[in-house]
mmCIF file of C-alpha atoms in Angstrom:
data_model
loop_
_atom_site.group_PDB
_atom_site.id
_atom_site.type_symbol
_atom_site.label_atom_id
_atom_site.label_comp_id
_atom_site.label_asym_id
_atom_site.label_seq_id
_atom_site.Cartn_x
_atom_site.Cartn_y
_atom_site.Cartn_z
ATOM 1 C CA MET A 325 0.000 0.000 0.000
ATOM 2 C CA LEU A 326 2.835 2.389 0.811
ATOM 3 C CA LEU A 327 4.437 1.896 -2.597
ATOM 4 C CA ASP A 328 1.051 2.342 -4.280
ATOM 5 C CA SER A 329 0.621 5.639 -2.467
ATOM 6 C CA LEU A 330 4.130 6.784 -3.363
ATOM 7 C CA TYR A 331 3.550 5.879 -7.002
ATOM 8 C CA ASN A 332 0.290 7.835 -7.117
ATOM 9 C CA LEU A 333 1.918 10.774 -5.344
ATOM 10 C CA SER A 334 4.645 10.833 -7.975
ATOM 11 C CA ILE A 335 2.013 10.999 -10.742
ATOM 12 C CA TYR A 336 0.109 13.835 -9.022
ATOM 13 C CA SER A 337 3.387 15.688 -8.482
ATOM 14 C CA TYR A 338 4.405 15.243 -12.112
ATOM 15 C CA VAL A 339 1.092 16.652 -13.344
ATOM 16 C CA SER A 340 1.334 19.596 -10.935
ATOM 17 C CA LEU A 341 4.843 20.357 -12.115
ATOM 18 C CA LEU A 342 3.774 20.328 -15.757
ATOM 19 C CA ARG A 343 0.920 22.710 -14.975
ATOM 20 C CA LEU A 344 3.335 25.061 -13.239
ATOM 21 C CA VAL A 345 5.813 25.179 -16.122
ATOM 22 C CA SER A 346 3.263 25.028 -18.970
ATOM 23 C CA PRO A 347 3.087 28.845 -19.405
ATOM 24 C CA PHE A 348 6.842 28.829 -20.090
ATOM 25 C CA ASN A 349 7.370 25.501 -21.880
ATOM 26 C CA LYS A 350 5.751 24.639 -25.218
ATOM 27 C CA LYS A 351 5.747 20.863 -24.748
ATOM 28 C CA ALA A 352 4.361 21.115 -21.215
ATOM 29 C CA LYS A 353 1.658 23.453 -22.480
ATOM 30 C CA LEU A 354 0.636 20.999 -25.187
ATOM 31 C CA TRP A 355 0.663 18.141 -22.645
ATOM 32 C CA VAL A 356 -1.659 20.023 -20.291
ATOM 33 C CA GLU A 357 -3.980 21.615 -22.848
ATOM 34 C CA GLY A 358 -4.318 18.376 -24.770
ATOM 35 C CA ARG A 359 -5.871 16.747 -21.717
ATOM 36 C CA ASN A 360 -8.272 19.563 -20.862
ATOM 37 C CA ASN A 361 -11.913 18.410 -20.980
ATOM 38 C CA LEU A 362 -10.787 15.043 -22.342
ATOM 39 C CA PHE A 363 -13.279 13.012 -20.313
ATOM 40 C CA HIS A 364 -16.094 15.288 -21.406
ATOM 41 C CA LYS A 365 -15.176 14.637 -25.030
ATOM 42 C CA LEU A 366 -14.898 10.901 -24.444
ATOM 43 C CA LYS A 367 -18.296 10.870 -22.789
ATOM 44 C CA LEU A 368 -19.882 12.766 -25.668
ATOM 45 C CA ASP A 369 -18.329 10.417 -28.214
ATOM 46 C CA THR A 370 -19.595 7.420 -26.265
ATOM 47 C CA GLU A 371 -23.117 8.808 -25.910
ATOM 48 C CA ARG A 372 -23.207 9.406 -29.651
ATOM 49 C CA ARG A 373 -22.106 5.786 -30.108
ATOM 50 C CA GLN A 374 -19.097 6.999 -32.031
ATOM 51 C CA LEU A 375 -16.398 5.191 -30.101
ATOM 52 C CA ARG A 376 -17.527 1.660 -30.758
ATOM 53 C CA SER A 377 -18.369 -0.273 -33.877
ATOM 54 C CA ARG A 378 -21.785 -1.789 -34.416
ATOM 55 C CA SER A 379 -20.438 -4.934 -32.847
ATOM 56 C CA GLY A 380 -19.535 -2.915 -29.761
ATOM 57 C CA LYS A 381 -15.842 -3.830 -30.037
ATOM 58 C CA LEU A 382 -12.990 -1.412 -29.460
ATOM 59 C CA ALA A 383 -9.231 -2.057 -29.588
ATOM 60 C CA TRP A 384 -7.088 0.386 -27.631
ATOM 61 C CA PHE A 385 -3.465 0.967 -28.674
ATOM 62 C CA HIS A 386 -1.238 3.138 -26.484
ATOM 63 C CA CYS A 387 2.134 4.603 -27.476
ATOM 64 C CA ALA A 388 4.341 6.904 -25.466
ATOM 65 C CA SER A 389 5.541 8.993 -28.376
ATOM 66 C CA LEU A 390 6.285 9.057 -32.089
ATOM 67 C CA GLY A 391 8.979 6.361 -32.000
ATOM 68 C CA GLU A 392 6.691 3.903 -30.237
ATOM 69 C CA PHE A 393 3.918 4.745 -32.677
ATOM 70 C CA GLU A 394 6.162 3.765 -35.584
ATOM 71 C CA GLN A 395 6.717 0.428 -33.843
ATOM 72 C CA GLY A 396 3.005 0.026 -33.198
ATOM 73 C CA ARG A 397 1.825 1.101 -36.627
ATOM 74 C CA PRO A 398 2.357 -2.235 -38.453
ATOM 75 C CA VAL A 399 0.353 -4.030 -35.755
ATOM 76 C CA ILE A 400 -2.429 -1.422 -35.785
ATOM 77 C CA GLU A 401 -2.756 -1.824 -39.542
ATOM 78 C CA ALA A 402 -2.586 -5.606 -39.394
ATOM 79 C CA PHE A 403 -5.239 -5.612 -36.646
ATOM 80 C CA ARG A 404 -7.472 -3.352 -38.739
ATOM 81 C CA GLN A 405 -7.223 -5.748 -41.663
ATOM 82 C CA GLN A 406 -7.795 -8.898 -39.616
ATOM 83 C CA TYR A 407 -10.505 -7.503 -37.329
ATOM 84 C CA PRO A 408 -12.549 -5.055 -39.445
ATOM 85 C CA ASP A 409 -15.476 -5.122 -36.986
ATOM 86 C CA TYR A 410 -13.381 -3.365 -34.330
ATOM 87 C CA LYS A 411 -12.965 0.359 -33.998
ATOM 88 C CA ILE A 412 -9.470 1.485 -33.049
ATOM 89 C CA LEU A 413 -8.543 4.006 -30.381
ATOM 90 C CA LEU A 414 -4.989 5.331 -30.305
ATOM 91 C CA THR A 415 -3.564 7.251 -27.336
ATOM 92 C CA PHE A 416 -0.301 9.070 -26.784
ATOM 93 C CA PHE A 417 1.497 10.171 -23.657
ATOM 94 C CA SER A 418 3.746 12.757 -25.308
ATOM 95 C CA PRO A 419 2.920 15.766 -27.494
ATOM 96 C CA SER A 420 5.728 14.754 -29.856
ATOM 97 C CA GLY A 421 3.641 11.739 -30.800
ATOM 98 C CA TYR A 422 0.132 13.154 -30.629
ATOM 99 C CA GLU A 423 0.753 16.444 -32.416
ATOM 100 C CA ILE A 424 2.419 14.734 -35.389
ATOM 101 C CA ARG A 425 0.049 11.751 -35.695
ATOM 102 C CA LYS A 426 -3.283 13.175 -34.464
ATOM 103 C CA ASN A 427 -4.665 12.858 -37.995
ATOM 104 C CA TYR A 428 -3.408 9.314 -38.618
ATOM 105 C CA SER A 429 -6.069 7.612 -40.739
ATOM 106 C CA GLY A 430 -5.390 4.124 -39.381
ATOM 107 C CA ALA A 431 -7.186 4.858 -36.098
ATOM 108 C CA ASP A 432 -10.800 5.911 -35.588
ATOM 109 C CA TYR A 433 -10.040 8.006 -32.506
ATOM 110 C CA ILE A 434 -6.827 9.582 -31.289
ATOM 111 C CA TYR A 435 -6.424 11.149 -27.847
ATOM 112 C CA TYR A 436 -3.876 12.000 -25.221
ATOM 113 C CA LEU A 437 -3.772 9.458 -22.398
ATOM 114 C CA PRO A 438 -4.941 10.981 -19.106
ATOM 115 C CA ALA A 439 -2.332 10.867 -16.339
ATOM 116 C CA ASP A 440 -2.149 7.478 -14.604
ATOM 117 C CA THR A 441 -4.043 8.339 -11.431
ATOM 118 C CA PRO A 442 -6.504 5.827 -9.937
ATOM 119 C CA GLU A 443 -9.428 8.153 -10.741
ATOM 120 C CA ASN A 444 -8.396 8.742 -14.347
ATOM 121 C CA ALA A 445 -7.711 5.081 -15.035
ATOM 122 C CA HIS A 446 -11.077 4.024 -13.633
ATOM 123 C CA ARG A 447 -13.001 6.665 -15.594
ATOM 124 C CA PHE A 448 -11.104 6.023 -18.812
ATOM 125 C CA VAL A 449 -11.596 2.247 -18.812
ATOM 126 C CA SER A 450 -15.222 2.550 -17.640
ATOM 127 C CA ILE A 451 -16.120 4.945 -20.433
ATOM 128 C CA LEU A 452 -14.294 3.116 -23.208
ATOM 129 C CA GLU A 453 -14.830 -0.512 -22.184
ATOM 130 C CA PRO A 454 -12.182 -1.738 -24.636
ATOM 131 C CA SER A 455 -12.278 -5.341 -25.765
ATOM 132 C CA VAL A 456 -8.466 -5.520 -25.864
ATOM 133 C CA ALA A 457 -5.589 -3.181 -24.984
ATOM 134 C CA PHE A 458 -2.091 -2.947 -26.479
ATOM 135 C CA PHE A 459 0.881 -1.179 -24.888
ATOM 136 C CA VAL A 460 3.934 -0.558 -27.067
ATOM 137 C CA LYS A 461 7.507 -1.076 -25.835
ATOM 138 C CA TYR A 462 8.077 0.663 -22.477
ATOM 139 C CA GLU A 463 4.556 1.507 -21.290
ATOM 140 C CA PHE A 464 3.837 0.126 -17.799
ATOM 141 C CA TRP A 465 1.134 2.291 -16.183
ATOM 142 C CA LYS A 466 0.112 0.772 -12.847
ATOM 143 C CA ASN A 467 -3.431 2.104 -12.493
ATOM 144 C CA TYR A 468 -4.447 1.456 -16.080
ATOM 145 C CA LEU A 469 -3.105 -2.076 -15.904
ATOM 146 C CA HIS A 470 -4.983 -2.609 -12.632
ATOM 147 C CA GLU A 471 -8.291 -1.429 -14.105
ATOM 148 C CA LEU A 472 -7.904 -3.515 -17.237
ATOM 149 C CA LYS A 473 -7.072 -6.598 -15.186
ATOM 150 C CA LYS A 474 -10.030 -5.966 -12.888
ATOM 151 C CA GLU A 475 -12.377 -5.800 -15.878
ATOM 152 C CA ASN A 476 -10.846 -8.971 -17.389
ATOM 153 C CA ILE A 477 -9.763 -7.117 -20.521
ATOM 154 C CA PRO A 478 -6.832 -8.788 -22.356
ATOM 155 C CA VAL A 479 -3.680 -6.663 -22.278
ATOM 156 C CA ILE A 480 -0.758 -7.222 -24.651
ATOM 157 C CA SER A 481 2.678 -5.609 -24.584
ATOM 158 C CA PHE A 482 4.657 -5.840 -27.805
ATOM 159 C CA SER A 483 8.001 -4.661 -29.146
ATOM 160 C CA ALA A 484 9.071 -4.720 -25.495
ATOM 161 C CA ILE A 485 12.754 -4.767 -24.654
ATOM 162 C CA PHE A 486 14.372 -5.328 -21.273
ATOM 163 C CA ARG A 487 17.858 -4.795 -19.878
ATOM 164 C CA PRO A 488 19.477 -6.092 -16.672
ATOM 165 C CA ASP A 489 19.856 -2.564 -15.260
ATOM 166 C CA GLN A 490 16.079 -1.945 -15.249
ATOM 167 C CA VAL A 491 14.268 -1.808 -11.933
ATOM 168 C CA PHE A 492 12.275 -4.995 -12.681
ATOM 169 C CA PHE A 493 15.425 -7.048 -12.138
ATOM 170 C CA LYS A 494 16.716 -5.371 -8.970
ATOM 171 C CA PHE A 495 16.219 -6.852 -5.505
ATOM 172 C CA TYR A 496 14.033 -3.849 -4.628
ATOM 173 C CA GLY A 497 11.934 -4.049 -7.825
ATOM 174 C CA GLY A 498 9.060 -6.172 -6.534
ATOM 175 C CA PHE A 499 6.494 -3.397 -7.001
ATOM 176 C CA TYR A 500 7.387 -3.067 -10.677
ATOM 177 C CA ARG A 501 7.640 -6.808 -11.239
ATOM 178 C CA LYS A 502 3.979 -7.031 -10.230
ATOM 179 C CA LEU A 503 3.100 -4.747 -13.135
ATOM 180 C CA LEU A 504 4.479 -7.269 -15.594
ATOM 181 C CA HIS A 505 2.136 -9.920 -14.227
ATOM 182 C CA GLN A 506 -0.822 -7.754 -15.282
ATOM 183 C CA PHE A 507 -0.159 -8.461 -18.956
ATOM 184 C CA ASN A 508 -1.810 -11.430 -20.598
ATOM 185 C CA HIS A 509 1.147 -11.678 -22.949
ATOM 186 C CA ILE A 510 4.422 -9.854 -23.543
ATOM 187 C CA LEU A 511 6.128 -10.023 -26.933
ATOM 188 C CA VAL A 512 9.793 -9.062 -26.763
ATOM 189 C CA GLN A 513 12.345 -7.942 -29.311
ATOM 190 C CA ASN A 514 15.288 -10.181 -28.412
ATOM 191 C CA GLN A 515 16.396 -13.360 -26.691
ATOM 192 C CA SER A 516 18.028 -11.574 -23.761
ATOM 193 C CA SER A 517 14.709 -9.891 -22.905
ATOM 194 C CA LEU A 518 12.983 -13.267 -22.993
ATOM 195 C CA GLU A 519 15.552 -14.760 -20.623
ATOM 196 C CA LEU A 520 15.399 -11.785 -18.254
ATOM 197 C CA LEU A 521 11.633 -12.080 -17.919
ATOM 198 C CA LYS A 522 11.795 -15.807 -17.345
ATOM 199 C CA SER A 523 14.386 -15.203 -14.607
ATOM 200 C CA ILE A 524 11.686 -13.359 -12.616
ATOM 201 C CA ASP A 525 8.995 -15.962 -13.398
ATOM 202 C CA ILE A 526 7.278 -14.087 -16.214
ATOM 203 C CA THR A 527 6.469 -16.969 -18.555
ATOM 204 C CA ASN A 528 3.707 -15.610 -20.799
ATOM 205 C CA VAL A 529 6.389 -14.298 -23.154
ATOM 206 C CA THR A 530 7.110 -14.742 -26.864
ATOM 207 C CA LEU A 531 10.167 -13.728 -28.833
ATOM 208 C CA ALA A 532 8.660 -11.839 -31.778
ATOM 209 C CA GLY A 533 11.343 -9.380 -32.829
ATOM 210 C CA ASP A 534 11.105 -5.688 -33.550
ATOM 211 C CA THR A 535 8.141 -4.355 -35.548
ATOM 212 C CA ARG A 536 10.260 -1.417 -36.720
ATOM 213 C CA PHE A 537 11.759 -3.748 -39.322
ATOM 214 C CA ASP A 538 8.277 -4.366 -40.687
ATOM 215 C CA ARG A 539 7.559 -0.644 -40.637
ATOM 216 C CA VAL A 540 10.682 0.377 -42.538
ATOM 217 C CA LYS A 541 10.039 -2.402 -45.051
ATOM 218 C CA GLN A 542 6.614 -0.816 -45.590
ATOM 219 C CA ILE A 543 8.309 2.529 -46.187
ATOM 220 C CA VAL A 544 10.488 1.040 -48.926
ATOM 221 C CA ASP A 545 7.591 -0.818 -50.509
ATOM 222 C CA ASN A 546 5.372 2.297 -50.520
ATOM 223 C CA ARG A 547 7.930 5.015 -51.120
ATOM 224 C CA LYS A 548 6.892 8.006 -53.188
ATOM 225 C CA ASP A 549 9.067 10.187 -55.350
ATOM 226 C CA ILE A 550 9.891 13.688 -54.133
ATOM 227 C CA PRO A 551 10.585 15.586 -57.359
ATOM 228 C CA VAL A 552 12.213 18.614 -55.740
ATOM 229 C CA VAL A 553 14.713 16.394 -53.895
ATOM 230 C CA GLU A 554 15.370 14.375 -57.036
ATOM 231 C CA LYS A 555 16.096 17.631 -58.870
ATOM 232 C CA PHE A 556 18.464 18.719 -56.103
ATOM 233 C CA LYS A 557 20.269 15.351 -56.197
ATOM 234 C CA ASN A 558 20.815 15.681 -59.951
ATOM 235 C CA LYS A 559 22.228 12.129 -60.179
ATOM 236 C CA GLN A 560 24.995 12.941 -57.668
ATOM 237 C CA GLN A 561 25.767 10.997 -54.485
ATOM 238 C CA VAL A 562 23.927 12.279 -51.399
ATOM 239 C CA PHE A 563 25.016 12.229 -47.761
ATOM 240 C CA ILE A 564 21.938 12.634 -45.565
ATOM 241 C CA VAL A 565 21.991 13.739 -41.936
ATOM 242 C CA GLY A 566 18.881 12.558 -40.090
ATOM 243 C CA SER A 567 17.658 14.010 -36.789
ATOM 244 C CA ALA A 568 20.605 16.381 -36.405
ATOM 245 C CA TRP A 569 21.414 18.101 -33.129
ATOM 246 C CA GLN A 570 23.959 20.859 -32.560
ATOM 247 C CA THR A 571 26.483 18.347 -31.214
ATOM 248 C CA ASP A 572 26.176 16.387 -34.457
ATOM 249 C CA MET A 573 26.583 19.482 -36.608
ATOM 250 C CA ASP A 574 29.708 20.460 -34.662
ATOM 251 C CA VAL A 575 31.288 17.360 -36.213
ATOM 252 C CA LEU A 576 29.552 17.500 -39.598
ATOM 253 C CA ILE A 577 30.001 21.144 -40.606
ATOM 254 C CA PRO A 578 33.820 20.911 -40.700
ATOM 255 C CA LEU A 579 33.479 17.722 -42.770
ATOM 256 C CA MET A 580 31.070 19.396 -45.181
ATOM 257 C CA ASN A 581 33.458 22.310 -45.617
ATOM 258 C CA ALA A 582 36.441 19.990 -46.085
ATOM 259 C CA VAL A 583 34.799 17.957 -48.850
ATOM 260 C CA SER A 584 32.894 20.782 -50.525
ATOM 261 C CA GLY A 585 33.204 20.426 -54.271
ATOM 262 C CA ASP A 586 33.924 16.692 -54.325
ATOM 263 C CA GLY A 587 30.568 15.955 -55.973
ATOM 264 C CA THR A 588 28.676 14.791 -52.903
ATOM 265 C CA LYS A 589 25.557 16.701 -51.845
ATOM 266 C CA PHE A 590 24.204 16.941 -48.306
ATOM 267 C CA ILE A 591 20.635 16.845 -47.016
ATOM 268 C CA ILE A 592 20.274 18.027 -43.406
ATOM 269 C CA ALA A 593 17.124 17.138 -41.449
ATOM 270 C CA PRO A 594 17.235 18.686 -37.943
ATOM 271 C CA HIS A 595 15.691 16.806 -35.040
ATOM 272 C CA GLU A 596 13.671 19.907 -34.223
ATOM 273 C CA ILE A 597 12.965 22.799 -36.562
ATOM 274 C CA HIS A 598 14.409 26.068 -35.245
ATOM 275 C CA ASP A 599 14.856 28.689 -37.952
ATOM 276 C CA ALA A 600 17.604 30.547 -36.085
ATOM 277 C CA GLU A 601 19.614 27.358 -35.576
ATOM 278 C CA ILE A 602 19.348 26.391 -39.237
ATOM 279 C CA GLU A 603 20.478 29.868 -40.287
ATOM 280 C CA LEU A 604 23.466 29.621 -37.960
ATOM 281 C CA TRP A 605 24.467 26.336 -39.565
ATOM 282 C CA ARG A 606 24.065 27.776 -43.051
ATOM 283 C CA LYS A 607 26.348 30.690 -42.236
ATOM 284 C CA GLN A 608 29.108 28.286 -41.186
ATOM 285 C CA LEU A 609 29.053 26.427 -44.513
ATOM 286 C CA MET A 610 31.256 27.212 -47.477
ATOM 287 C CA ALA A 611 28.843 25.535 -49.910
ATOM 288 C CA ARG A 612 25.622 27.036 -51.234
ATOM 289 C CA SER A 613 22.615 25.879 -49.247
ATOM 290 C CA VAL A 614 18.863 26.162 -49.675
ATOM 291 C CA LEU A 615 15.795 25.506 -47.514
ATOM 292 C CA LEU A 616 13.332 22.907 -48.743
ATOM 293 C CA SER A 617 10.554 25.482 -48.384
ATOM 294 C CA ASP A 618 12.360 27.682 -50.924
ATOM 295 C CA ALA A 619 13.763 24.953 -53.164
ATOM 296 C CA ARG A 620 10.803 24.702 -55.551
ATOM 297 C CA GLU A 621 11.248 28.350 -56.529
ATOM 298 C CA VAL A 622 15.005 28.112 -57.113
ATOM 299 C CA PRO A 623 15.716 27.917 -60.876
ATOM 300 C CA ASP A 624 19.250 26.490 -60.528
ATOM 301 C CA LEU A 625 18.534 24.027 -57.719
ATOM 302 C CA GLU A 626 20.897 21.471 -59.278
ATOM 303 C CA SER A 627 23.876 23.721 -58.503
ATOM 304 C CA TYR A 628 23.277 23.787 -54.729
ATOM 305 C CA GLU A 629 25.281 21.428 -52.501
ATOM 306 C CA VAL A 630 23.253 21.478 -49.270
ATOM 307 C CA LEU A 631 19.493 21.132 -48.752
ATOM 308 C CA PHE A 632 18.031 21.884 -45.310
ATOM 309 C CA ILE A 633 14.716 20.185 -44.485
ATOM 310 C CA ASN A 634 12.655 22.713 -42.536
ATOM 311 C CA ASN A 635 9.533 20.626 -42.023
ATOM 312 C CA ILE A 636 8.643 17.473 -40.090
ATOM 313 C CA GLY A 637 7.450 14.092 -41.266
ATOM 314 C CA MET A 638 9.310 13.362 -44.506
ATOM 315 C CA LEU A 639 12.694 12.128 -43.263
ATOM 316 C CA SER A 640 11.920 8.440 -43.791
ATOM 317 C CA SER A 641 11.158 9.113 -47.465
ATOM 318 C CA LEU A 642 14.304 11.169 -48.000
ATOM 319 C CA TYR A 643 16.651 8.256 -47.373
ATOM 320 C CA GLN A 644 15.804 6.779 -50.778
ATOM 321 C CA TYR A 645 17.968 9.491 -52.342
ATOM 322 C CA ALA A 646 21.068 8.877 -50.213
ATOM 323 C CA GLU A 647 24.270 6.872 -50.536
ATOM 324 C CA TYR A 648 25.506 7.681 -47.008
ATOM 325 C CA ALA A 649 23.742 8.585 -43.764
ATOM 326 C CA PHE A 650 24.675 10.115 -40.441
ATOM 327 C CA ILE A 651 22.011 9.642 -37.754
ATOM 328 C CA GLY A 652 21.948 12.133 -34.904
ATOM 329 C CA GLY A 653 21.452 11.898 -31.174
ATOM 330 C CA ALA A 654 24.296 9.615 -30.130
ATOM 331 C CA PHE A 655 26.508 12.479 -28.956
ATOM 332 C CA GLY A 656 23.685 13.346 -26.555
ATOM 333 C CA LYS A 657 20.880 11.410 -24.879
ATOM 334 C CA GLY A 658 20.582 8.631 -27.415
ATOM 335 C CA LEU A 659 20.768 7.565 -31.037
ATOM 336 C CA HIS A 660 17.729 8.128 -33.235
ATOM 337 C CA ASN A 661 16.218 5.597 -35.627
ATOM 338 C CA ILE A 662 18.860 4.162 -37.965
ATOM 339 C CA LEU A 663 16.628 1.528 -39.578
ATOM 340 C CA GLU A 664 14.899 4.005 -41.873
ATOM 341 C CA ALA A 665 18.281 4.640 -43.492
ATOM 342 C CA THR A 666 19.609 1.079 -43.485
ATOM 343 C CA THR A 667 16.507 -0.306 -45.154
ATOM 344 C CA PHE A 668 17.420 1.675 -48.282
ATOM 345 C CA GLY A 669 20.958 0.253 -48.168
ATOM 346 C CA MET A 670 23.802 2.595 -47.229
ATOM 347 C CA PRO A 671 26.694 2.970 -44.775
ATOM 348 C CA VAL A 672 25.430 4.575 -41.568
ATOM 349 C CA PHE A 673 27.494 6.767 -39.232
ATOM 350 C CA PHE A 674 26.621 8.075 -35.751
ATOM 351 C CA GLY A 675 28.261 9.425 -32.616
ATOM 352 C CA ASN A 676 30.246 7.057 -30.416
ATOM 353 C CA LYS A 677 28.737 7.953 -27.036
ATOM 354 C CA SER A 678 25.055 6.927 -26.658
ATOM 355 C CA TYR A 679 24.263 4.077 -29.012
ATOM 356 C CA GLN A 680 25.064 0.934 -26.999
ATOM 357 C CA LYS A 681 21.521 0.260 -25.759
ATOM 358 C CA PHE A 682 20.206 0.147 -29.335
ATOM 359 C CA GLN A 683 20.500 -3.437 -30.485
ATOM 360 C CA GLU A 684 20.322 -2.601 -34.193
ATOM 361 C CA ALA A 685 23.282 -0.225 -33.837
ATOM 362 C CA THR A 686 25.539 -2.716 -32.090
ATOM 363 C CA GLU A 687 24.579 -5.512 -34.482
ATOM 364 C CA LEU A 688 25.202 -3.380 -37.578
ATOM 365 C CA ILE A 689 28.583 -2.314 -36.223
ATOM 366 C CA ARG A 690 29.476 -5.973 -35.737
ATOM 367 C CA LEU A 691 28.317 -6.823 -39.267
ATOM 368 C CA GLY A 692 30.136 -3.905 -40.849
ATOM 369 C CA GLY A 693 27.155 -1.810 -41.939
ATOM 370 C CA ALA A 694 27.440 0.995 -39.368
ATOM 371 C CA PHE A 695 30.270 3.038 -37.889
ATOM 372 C CA PRO A 696 30.416 4.972 -34.587
ATOM 373 C CA ILE A 697 32.662 8.032 -34.852
ATOM 374 C CA GLY A 698 34.089 10.442 -32.310
ATOM 375 C CA SER A 699 35.430 13.313 -34.397
ATOM 376 C CA THR A 700 35.361 15.050 -37.758
ATOM 377 C CA ASP A 701 38.706 13.504 -38.716
ATOM 378 C CA GLU A 702 37.433 10.021 -37.972
ATOM 379 C CA LEU A 703 34.244 10.575 -39.981
ATOM 380 C CA LYS A 704 36.178 12.119 -42.873
ATOM 381 C CA ALA A 705 38.563 9.167 -43.059
ATOM 382 C CA LEU A 706 35.754 6.606 -43.136
ATOM 383 C CA TYR A 707 33.686 8.595 -45.619
ATOM 384 C CA GLN A 708 36.578 9.097 -48.042
ATOM 385 C CA GLN A 709 37.570 5.450 -47.746
ATOM 386 C CA LEU A 710 34.105 4.425 -48.909
ATOM 387 C CA LYS A 711 33.752 7.162 -51.510
ATOM 388 C CA THR A 712 36.986 6.189 -53.233
ATOM 389 C CA ASN A 713 36.169 2.472 -53.123
ATOM 390 C CA GLU A 714 32.773 1.961 -54.737
ATOM 391 C CA PRO A 715 32.766 -1.854 -54.361
ATOM 392 C CA GLU A 716 33.384 -1.436 -50.630
ATOM 393 C CA ARG A 717 30.576 1.130 -50.322
ATOM 394 C CA LYS A 718 28.171 -1.172 -52.152
ATOM 395 C CA LYS A 719 29.200 -4.086 -49.934
ATOM 396 C CA THR A 720 28.456 -2.023 -46.834
ATOM 397 C CA ALA A 721 25.134 -0.900 -48.309
ATOM 398 C CA THR A 722 24.161 -4.517 -48.983
ATOM 399 C CA ILE A 723 24.966 -5.476 -45.384
ATOM 400 C CA SER A 724 22.643 -2.748 -44.127
ATOM 401 C CA ARG A 725 19.798 -3.622 -46.480
ATOM 402 C CA ASN A 726 20.015 -7.353 -45.796
ATOM 403 C CA TYR A 727 20.030 -6.774 -42.042
ATOM 404 C CA VAL A 728 16.550 -5.285 -42.315
ATOM 405 C CA LEU A 729 15.232 -7.941 -44.693
ATOM 406 C CA GLU A 730 16.446 -10.745 -42.417
ATOM 407 C CA ASN A 731 14.571 -9.317 -39.423
ATOM 408 C CA VAL A 732 11.103 -8.627 -40.808
ATOM 409 C CA GLY A 733 8.188 -10.704 -39.537
ATOM 410 C CA ALA A 734 7.522 -9.474 -35.982
ATOM 411 C CA THR A 735 4.020 -8.270 -36.856
ATOM 412 C CA ARG A 736 2.994 -11.714 -38.070
ATOM 413 C CA LYS A 737 4.209 -13.312 -34.817
ATOM 414 C CA ILE A 738 2.365 -10.724 -32.729
ATOM 415 C CA MET A 739 -0.867 -11.284 -34.623
ATOM 416 C CA GLN A 740 -0.580 -15.016 -34.016
ATOM 417 C CA VAL A 741 -0.676 -14.306 -30.271
ATOM 418 C CA VAL A 742 -3.495 -11.798 -30.736
ATOM 419 C CA GLU A 743 -5.595 -14.535 -32.348
ATOM 420 C CA THR A 744 -5.478 -16.538 -29.103
ATOM 421 C CA LEU A 745 -6.734 -13.612 -26.998
ATOM 422 C CA VAL A 746 -9.136 -11.642 -29.206
ATOM 423 C CA LYS A 747 -12.583 -12.657 -30.336
ATOM 424 C CA LYS A 748 -13.748 -11.795 -33.838
#
């Protein structure tokens, strides 16, 4: 009971803190305002019989943010195809997921998830009465899991990944281990996660793999041409920088200046769009650069060497035009998604500090498809080695592409488990 009370107190405190800082912080403001009057809206939708299908069945998918949504998306779409009588509700914890995917056509309803207080969880589950609930990757909300279990609603966690340093596996982690027992089934990404769960007597586990491989395969299969980018490329090799932070650009800008004029073009996609930051980067470059928003009006676009992407949502499609990729984040809190680049087949570079917890990064390094770097000189040496040895570059590209192809299939394994728990 004491730990329950401390958990709930931490949730109340978190919400209070966000309300306090929301006038001064954009993300906090979106988090708070997105949840205003949410239960009123849910109640209205329910009374209008909009939330459920004629069969009365509703599947609830919850993702923390945009990355988890991309992992959940193949399963959402497979569920829609296999269970057309269900309506689908999608919730997000973070504004970075909700604000970008609030118009996603694969779900019937998309909301923020109310904070995990006992009152909110009870009201939410009572209003919605889902037939099944899915939590993607790291989502372990105590009160929601309790309410779902109490109502005998099947709960599935998929694309989950566990590490020995997580609290579940510590001697003092009993409270959190109990949360794992609330799931009817947990589908994990790798063998080590399976073994960790079995070591704490969690046996309703299946090794399914990572649905991101299925998602990036979808991207390749459904890619669309971007004429303005194709015009910019002008049949030259392209080095794309995905999800760039300042710490990444500190390494990349000297490289770009050093190799300017060698025939390679650069596409820079910042992690967050800040006009002042992009302008600062442009001023440090020797090469001519252009913003994507201006590129369509530039008559001699083919002569520019650097294209800055100043919008959100198209990065995954841009990789089709690249021969090399640098993925940002690893000089800071953590590496961003490298699979979107590797699925198109190319050498992938990233910082050498915060990538170790990402299984795909460590495996691609071992295979020879990815390269952690610590400095401009190191990146320049690797890049020039590949640029001057086309067979070697193509070999590396093939390693990356095959790594994705060999790991598709997680969605199919997840849906096989779903069939045992969900009624048509």
